[in-house]
Structure formats: structure tokens, C-alpha cells
Amino acid sequence: MSKRLQVLLDESELREIREVARQNHLSVAEWVRQVLRIARQGQSRIDPASKLDATRKAARHRFPAPDIEQMLEEIERGYSSETRS
């Protein structure tokens, strides 16, 4: 079921929004729906405490890793072998 959302804007804001919607060949309502969808997609749904907890748990692990020079050398070698195929 659809619900109505009422947003109060001053005249200049509404004028700008109407113009942007017109330029995009959209109704104001459709332009607002699209902008709200985009804004929601940019929001994290996981709370920051959970993210920090996961980061702390991951940081407790020790994995063998070569020094940076060896890693860079191995990466470059991998790139070189890909170009030969």
C-alpha cells in the first residue's frame, strides 16, 4: 500500500526542484522518489558498533604475510604472467 509523505519547502527550494525534475523529464514526485532511493542506498544499515566489533575481531588474527617488497614483487609477477596469456 502506498503512503503519502508531506514535506514543506520554501518557495525557492520548490522552484529549483521543479526545474530539476522538468530537466530530467520527471514529475516532482518521481524525482523525489528517485532521490530518496539513492539517498537510502548510500546509508549503511549496519550500526557502527557492529562494524567496529567485526574489525576488532578480524584484527586479532595473525596470518603469515611476507614483507611489502616481496608482496609487491609477487603482484607484479602476477600481472606479467596475465599479459602473456
CSV table of N, CA and C in Angstrom, one decimal:
chain,number,residue,atom,x,y,z
A,1,MET,N,0.8,-1.2,0.0
A,1,MET,CA,0.0,0.0,0.0
A,1,MET,C,0.9,1.2,0.0
A,2,SER,N,0.6,2.2,-0.8
A,2,SER,CA,1.3,3.4,-0.9
A,2,SER,C,0.9,4.4,0.2
A,3,LYS,N,1.8,5.1,0.7
A,3,LYS,CA,1.6,6.1,1.8
A,3,LYS,C,2.0,7.5,1.2
A,4,ARG,N,1.4,8.5,1.7
A,4,ARG,CA,1.7,9.9,1.3
A,4,ARG,C,2.7,10.5,2.3
A,5,LEU,N,3.7,11.2,1.7
A,5,LEU,CA,4.7,11.9,2.5
A,5,LEU,C,4.5,13.4,2.2
A,6,GLN,N,4.4,14.2,3.2
A,6,GLN,CA,4.3,15.6,3.0
A,6,GLN,C,5.6,16.3,3.5
A,7,VAL,N,6.2,17.1,2.7
A,7,VAL,CA,7.4,17.8,3.0
A,7,VAL,C,7.2,19.3,2.7
A,8,LEU,N,7.4,20.1,3.7
A,8,LEU,CA,7.3,21.6,3.5
A,8,LEU,C,8.6,22.2,3.0
A,9,LEU,N,8.5,22.9,1.9
A,9,LEU,CA,9.7,23.6,1.4
A,9,LEU,C,9.4,25.1,1.2
A,10,ASP,N,10.5,25.9,1.2
A,10,ASP,CA,10.2,27.3,0.9
A,10,ASP,C,10.1,27.4,-0.6
A,11,GLU,N,9.5,28.5,-1.1
A,11,GLU,CA,9.2,28.6,-2.5
A,11,GLU,C,10.4,28.5,-3.4
A,12,SER,N,11.5,29.0,-3.0
A,12,SER,CA,12.7,28.9,-3.9
A,12,SER,C,13.2,27.5,-4.0
A,13,GLU,N,13.2,26.7,-2.9
A,13,GLU,CA,13.6,25.3,-3.0
A,13,GLU,C,12.6,24.6,-3.9
A,14,LEU,N,11.4,24.8,-3.8
A,14,LEU,CA,10.4,24.1,-4.6
A,14,LEU,C,10.6,24.5,-6.1
A,15,ARG,N,10.8,25.7,-6.3
A,15,ARG,CA,11.1,26.2,-7.7
A,15,ARG,C,12.3,25.4,-8.3
A,16,GLU,N,13.4,25.3,-7.5
A,16,GLU,CA,14.6,24.6,-8.0
A,16,GLU,C,14.3,23.2,-8.3
A,17,ILE,N,13.5,22.5,-7.4
A,17,ILE,CA,13.2,21.1,-7.5
A,17,ILE,C,12.3,20.9,-8.8
A,18,ARG,N,11.4,21.8,-9.0
A,18,ARG,CA,10.5,21.7,-10.2
A,18,ARG,C,11.4,21.8,-11.4
A,19,GLU,N,12.3,22.7,-11.4
A,19,GLU,CA,13.2,22.9,-12.6
A,19,GLU,C,14.0,21.7,-12.9
A,20,VAL,N,14.6,21.1,-11.8
A,20,VAL,CA,15.5,19.9,-12.0
A,20,VAL,C,14.6,18.8,-12.5
A,21,ALA,N,13.5,18.6,-11.9
A,21,ALA,CA,12.6,17.5,-12.3
A,21,ALA,C,12.2,17.7,-13.8
A,22,ARG,N,11.9,18.9,-14.2
A,22,ARG,CA,11.5,19.2,-15.6
A,22,ARG,C,12.6,18.9,-16.5
A,23,GLN,N,13.9,19.3,-16.1
A,23,GLN,CA,15.0,19.0,-17.0
A,23,GLN,C,15.3,17.5,-17.2
A,24,ASN,N,14.8,16.7,-16.2
A,24,ASN,CA,15.0,15.3,-16.3
A,24,ASN,C,13.8,14.6,-16.8
A,25,HIS,N,12.8,15.4,-17.3
A,25,HIS,CA,11.6,14.8,-17.8
A,25,HIS,C,10.8,13.9,-16.8
A,26,LEU,N,10.8,14.4,-15.5
A,26,LEU,CA,10.1,13.7,-14.5
A,26,LEU,C,9.1,14.6,-13.8
A,27,SER,N,8.1,14.0,-13.2
A,27,SER,CA,7.3,14.8,-12.3
A,27,SER,C,8.1,15.0,-11.0
A,28,VAL,N,7.7,16.0,-10.2
A,28,VAL,CA,8.4,16.3,-9.0
A,28,VAL,C,8.3,15.1,-8.1
A,29,ALA,N,7.2,14.4,-8.0
A,29,ALA,CA,7.0,13.2,-7.2
A,29,ALA,C,8.0,12.1,-7.6
A,30,GLU,N,8.1,11.9,-8.9
A,30,GLU,CA,9.0,10.8,-9.3
A,30,GLU,C,10.5,11.2,-9.0
A,31,TRP,N,10.8,12.5,-9.3
A,31,TRP,CA,12.2,12.9,-9.0
A,31,TRP,C,12.5,12.7,-7.5
A,32,VAL,N,11.6,13.1,-6.6
A,32,VAL,CA,11.8,13.0,-5.2
A,32,VAL,C,11.9,11.5,-4.8
A,33,ARG,N,11.1,10.6,-5.4
A,33,ARG,CA,11.2,9.2,-5.1
A,33,ARG,C,12.6,8.7,-5.5
A,34,GLN,N,13.1,9.1,-6.7
A,34,GLN,CA,14.4,8.6,-7.1
A,34,GLN,C,15.5,9.1,-6.2
A,35,VAL,N,15.4,10.4,-5.9
A,35,VAL,CA,16.5,10.9,-5.0
A,35,VAL,C,16.5,10.3,-3.6
A,36,LEU,N,15.3,10.0,-3.1
A,36,LEU,CA,15.2,9.3,-1.8
A,36,LEU,C,15.8,7.9,-1.9
A,37,ARG,N,15.5,7.2,-3.0
A,37,ARG,CA,16.1,5.8,-3.2
A,37,ARG,C,17.6,5.9,-3.2
A,38,ILE,N,18.1,6.8,-3.9
A,38,ILE,CA,19.6,7.0,-4.0
A,38,ILE,C,20.2,7.3,-2.6
A,39,ALA,N,19.5,8.1,-1.9
A,39,ALA,CA,20.0,8.5,-0.5
A,39,ALA,C,19.9,7.3,0.4
A,40,ARG,N,18.9,6.5,0.3
A,40,ARG,CA,18.8,5.3,1.1
A,40,ARG,C,19.9,4.3,0.8
A,41,GLN,N,20.2,4.1,-0.5
A,41,GLN,CA,21.3,3.2,-0.9
A,41,GLN,C,22.6,3.6,-0.3
A,42,GLY,N,22.8,4.9,-0.1
A,42,GLY,CA,24.1,5.4,0.4
A,42,GLY,C,24.2,5.2,1.9
A,43,GLN,N,23.1,4.9,2.6
A,43,GLN,CA,23.1,4.8,4.0
A,43,GLN,C,23.5,3.3,4.4
A,44,SER,N,24.3,3.2,5.4
A,44,SER,CA,24.7,1.9,5.9
A,44,SER,C,23.5,1.4,6.8
A,45,ARG,N,23.2,0.1,6.7
A,45,ARG,CA,22.2,-0.4,7.5
A,45,ARG,C,22.7,-1.1,8.8
A,46,ILE,N,24.0,-1.2,8.8
A,46,ILE,CA,24.7,-1.8,10.0
A,46,ILE,C,25.2,-0.7,10.9
A,47,ASP,N,24.9,-0.9,12.2
A,47,ASP,CA,25.3,0.1,13.1
A,47,ASP,C,26.8,0.2,13.3
A,48,PRO,N,27.3,1.3,13.6
A,48,PRO,CA,28.8,1.5,13.7
A,48,PRO,C,29.4,0.6,14.8
A,49,ALA,N,28.7,0.3,15.8
A,49,ALA,CA,29.3,-0.6,16.9
A,49,ALA,C,29.5,-2.0,16.4
A,50,SER,N,28.6,-2.5,15.5
A,50,SER,CA,28.8,-3.8,14.9
A,50,SER,C,30.0,-3.8,14.0
A,51,LYS,N,30.2,-2.8,13.2
A,51,LYS,CA,31.3,-2.7,12.3
A,51,LYS,C,32.6,-2.7,13.1
A,52,LEU,N,32.7,-1.9,14.2
A,52,LEU,CA,33.9,-1.8,15.0
A,52,LEU,C,34.2,-3.2,15.6
A,53,ASP,N,33.1,-3.8,16.1
A,53,ASP,CA,33.3,-5.1,16.7
A,53,ASP,C,33.9,-6.1,15.7
A,54,ALA,N,33.4,-6.1,14.5
A,54,ALA,CA,33.9,-7.0,13.4
A,54,ALA,C,35.3,-6.7,13.1
A,55,THR,N,35.7,-5.4,13.0
A,55,THR,CA,37.0,-5.0,12.7
A,55,THR,C,38.0,-5.5,13.8
A,56,ARG,N,37.6,-5.3,15.1
A,56,ARG,CA,38.4,-5.7,16.2
A,56,ARG,C,38.6,-7.2,16.2
A,57,LYS,N,37.6,-8.0,15.9
A,57,LYS,CA,37.7,-9.5,15.8
A,57,LYS,C,38.7,-9.9,14.7
A,58,ALA,N,38.6,-9.2,13.6
A,58,ALA,CA,39.5,-9.5,12.5
A,58,ALA,C,40.9,-9.2,12.8
A,59,ALA,N,41.1,-8.1,13.5
A,59,ALA,CA,42.5,-7.6,13.8
A,59,ALA,C,43.2,-8.6,14.8
A,60,ARG,N,42.4,-9.4,15.5
A,60,ARG,CA,43.0,-10.3,16.5
A,60,ARG,C,43.8,-11.5,15.8
A,61,HIS,N,43.4,-11.8,14.5
A,61,HIS,CA,44.0,-12.9,13.8
A,61,HIS,C,45.4,-12.5,13.3
A,62,ARG,N,46.3,-13.5,13.3
A,62,ARG,CA,47.6,-13.3,12.8
A,62,ARG,C,47.8,-14.3,11.6
A,63,PHE,N,48.0,-13.7,10.5
A,63,PHE,CA,48.2,-14.6,9.3
A,63,PHE,C,49.6,-14.3,8.8
A,64,PRO,N,50.3,-15.4,8.3
A,64,PRO,CA,51.6,-15.1,7.8
A,64,PRO,C,51.6,-14.3,6.5
A,65,ALA,N,52.4,-13.3,6.5
A,65,ALA,CA,52.5,-12.4,5.3
A,65,ALA,C,53.9,-12.0,5.1
A,66,PRO,N,54.3,-12.0,3.8
A,66,PRO,CA,55.7,-11.5,3.5
A,66,PRO,C,55.8,-10.0,3.8
A,67,ASP,N,57.0,-9.5,3.7
A,67,ASP,CA,57.2,-8.1,3.8
A,67,ASP,C,56.7,-7.4,2.5
A,68,ILE,N,56.5,-6.1,2.6
A,68,ILE,CA,55.8,-5.4,1.5
A,68,ILE,C,56.6,-5.5,0.2
A,69,GLU,N,57.9,-5.5,0.2
A,69,GLU,CA,58.7,-5.6,-1.0
A,69,GLU,C,58.4,-6.9,-1.7
A,70,GLN,N,58.3,-8.0,-1.0
A,70,GLN,CA,58.0,-9.3,-1.6
A,70,GLN,C,56.6,-9.4,-2.1
A,71,MET,N,55.7,-8.8,-1.4
A,71,MET,CA,54.3,-8.8,-1.9
A,71,MET,C,54.2,-8.0,-3.2
A,72,LEU,N,54.8,-6.9,-3.2
A,72,LEU,CA,54.7,-6.1,-4.5
A,72,LEU,C,55.4,-6.8,-5.6
A,73,GLU,N,56.5,-7.5,-5.4
A,73,GLU,CA,57.1,-8.3,-6.4
A,73,GLU,C,56.2,-9.4,-6.9
A,74,GLU,N,55.6,-10.1,-6.0
A,74,GLU,CA,54.6,-11.1,-6.4
A,74,GLU,C,53.5,-10.6,-7.2
A,75,ILE,N,53.0,-9.4,-6.8
A,75,ILE,CA,51.9,-8.8,-7.5
A,75,ILE,C,52.3,-8.5,-9.0
A,76,GLU,N,53.4,-7.9,-9.1
A,76,GLU,CA,54.0,-7.5,-10.4
A,76,GLU,C,54.2,-8.8,-11.3
A,77,ARG,N,54.7,-9.8,-10.7
A,77,ARG,CA,54.9,-11.1,-11.4
A,77,ARG,C,53.6,-11.6,-11.9
A,78,GLY,N,52.5,-11.5,-11.0
A,78,GLY,CA,51.2,-12.0,-11.4
A,78,GLY,C,50.7,-11.2,-12.6
A,79,TYR,N,50.9,-9.8,-12.6
A,79,TYR,CA,50.4,-9.0,-13.7
A,79,TYR,C,51.2,-9.4,-15.0
A,80,SER,N,52.5,-9.6,-14.8
A,80,SER,CA,53.3,-10.0,-16.0
A,80,SER,C,52.8,-11.3,-16.6
A,81,SER,N,52.5,-12.3,-15.8
A,81,SER,CA,52.0,-13.6,-16.4
A,81,SER,C,50.6,-13.5,-17.0
A,82,GLU,N,49.8,-12.5,-16.6
A,82,GLU,CA,48.5,-12.3,-17.2
A,82,GLU,C,48.6,-11.8,-18.6
A,83,THR,N,49.6,-10.9,-18.8
A,83,THR,CA,49.7,-10.3,-20.1
A,83,THR,C,50.2,-11.2,-21.1
A,84,ARG,N,51.0,-12.2,-20.7
A,84,ARG,CA,51.5,-13.2,-21.6
A,84,ARG,C,50.4,-14.2,-22.1
A,85,SER,N,49.4,-14.4,-21.4
A,85,SER,CA,48.3,-15.4,-21.7
A,85,SER,C,47.5,-14.9,-22.9
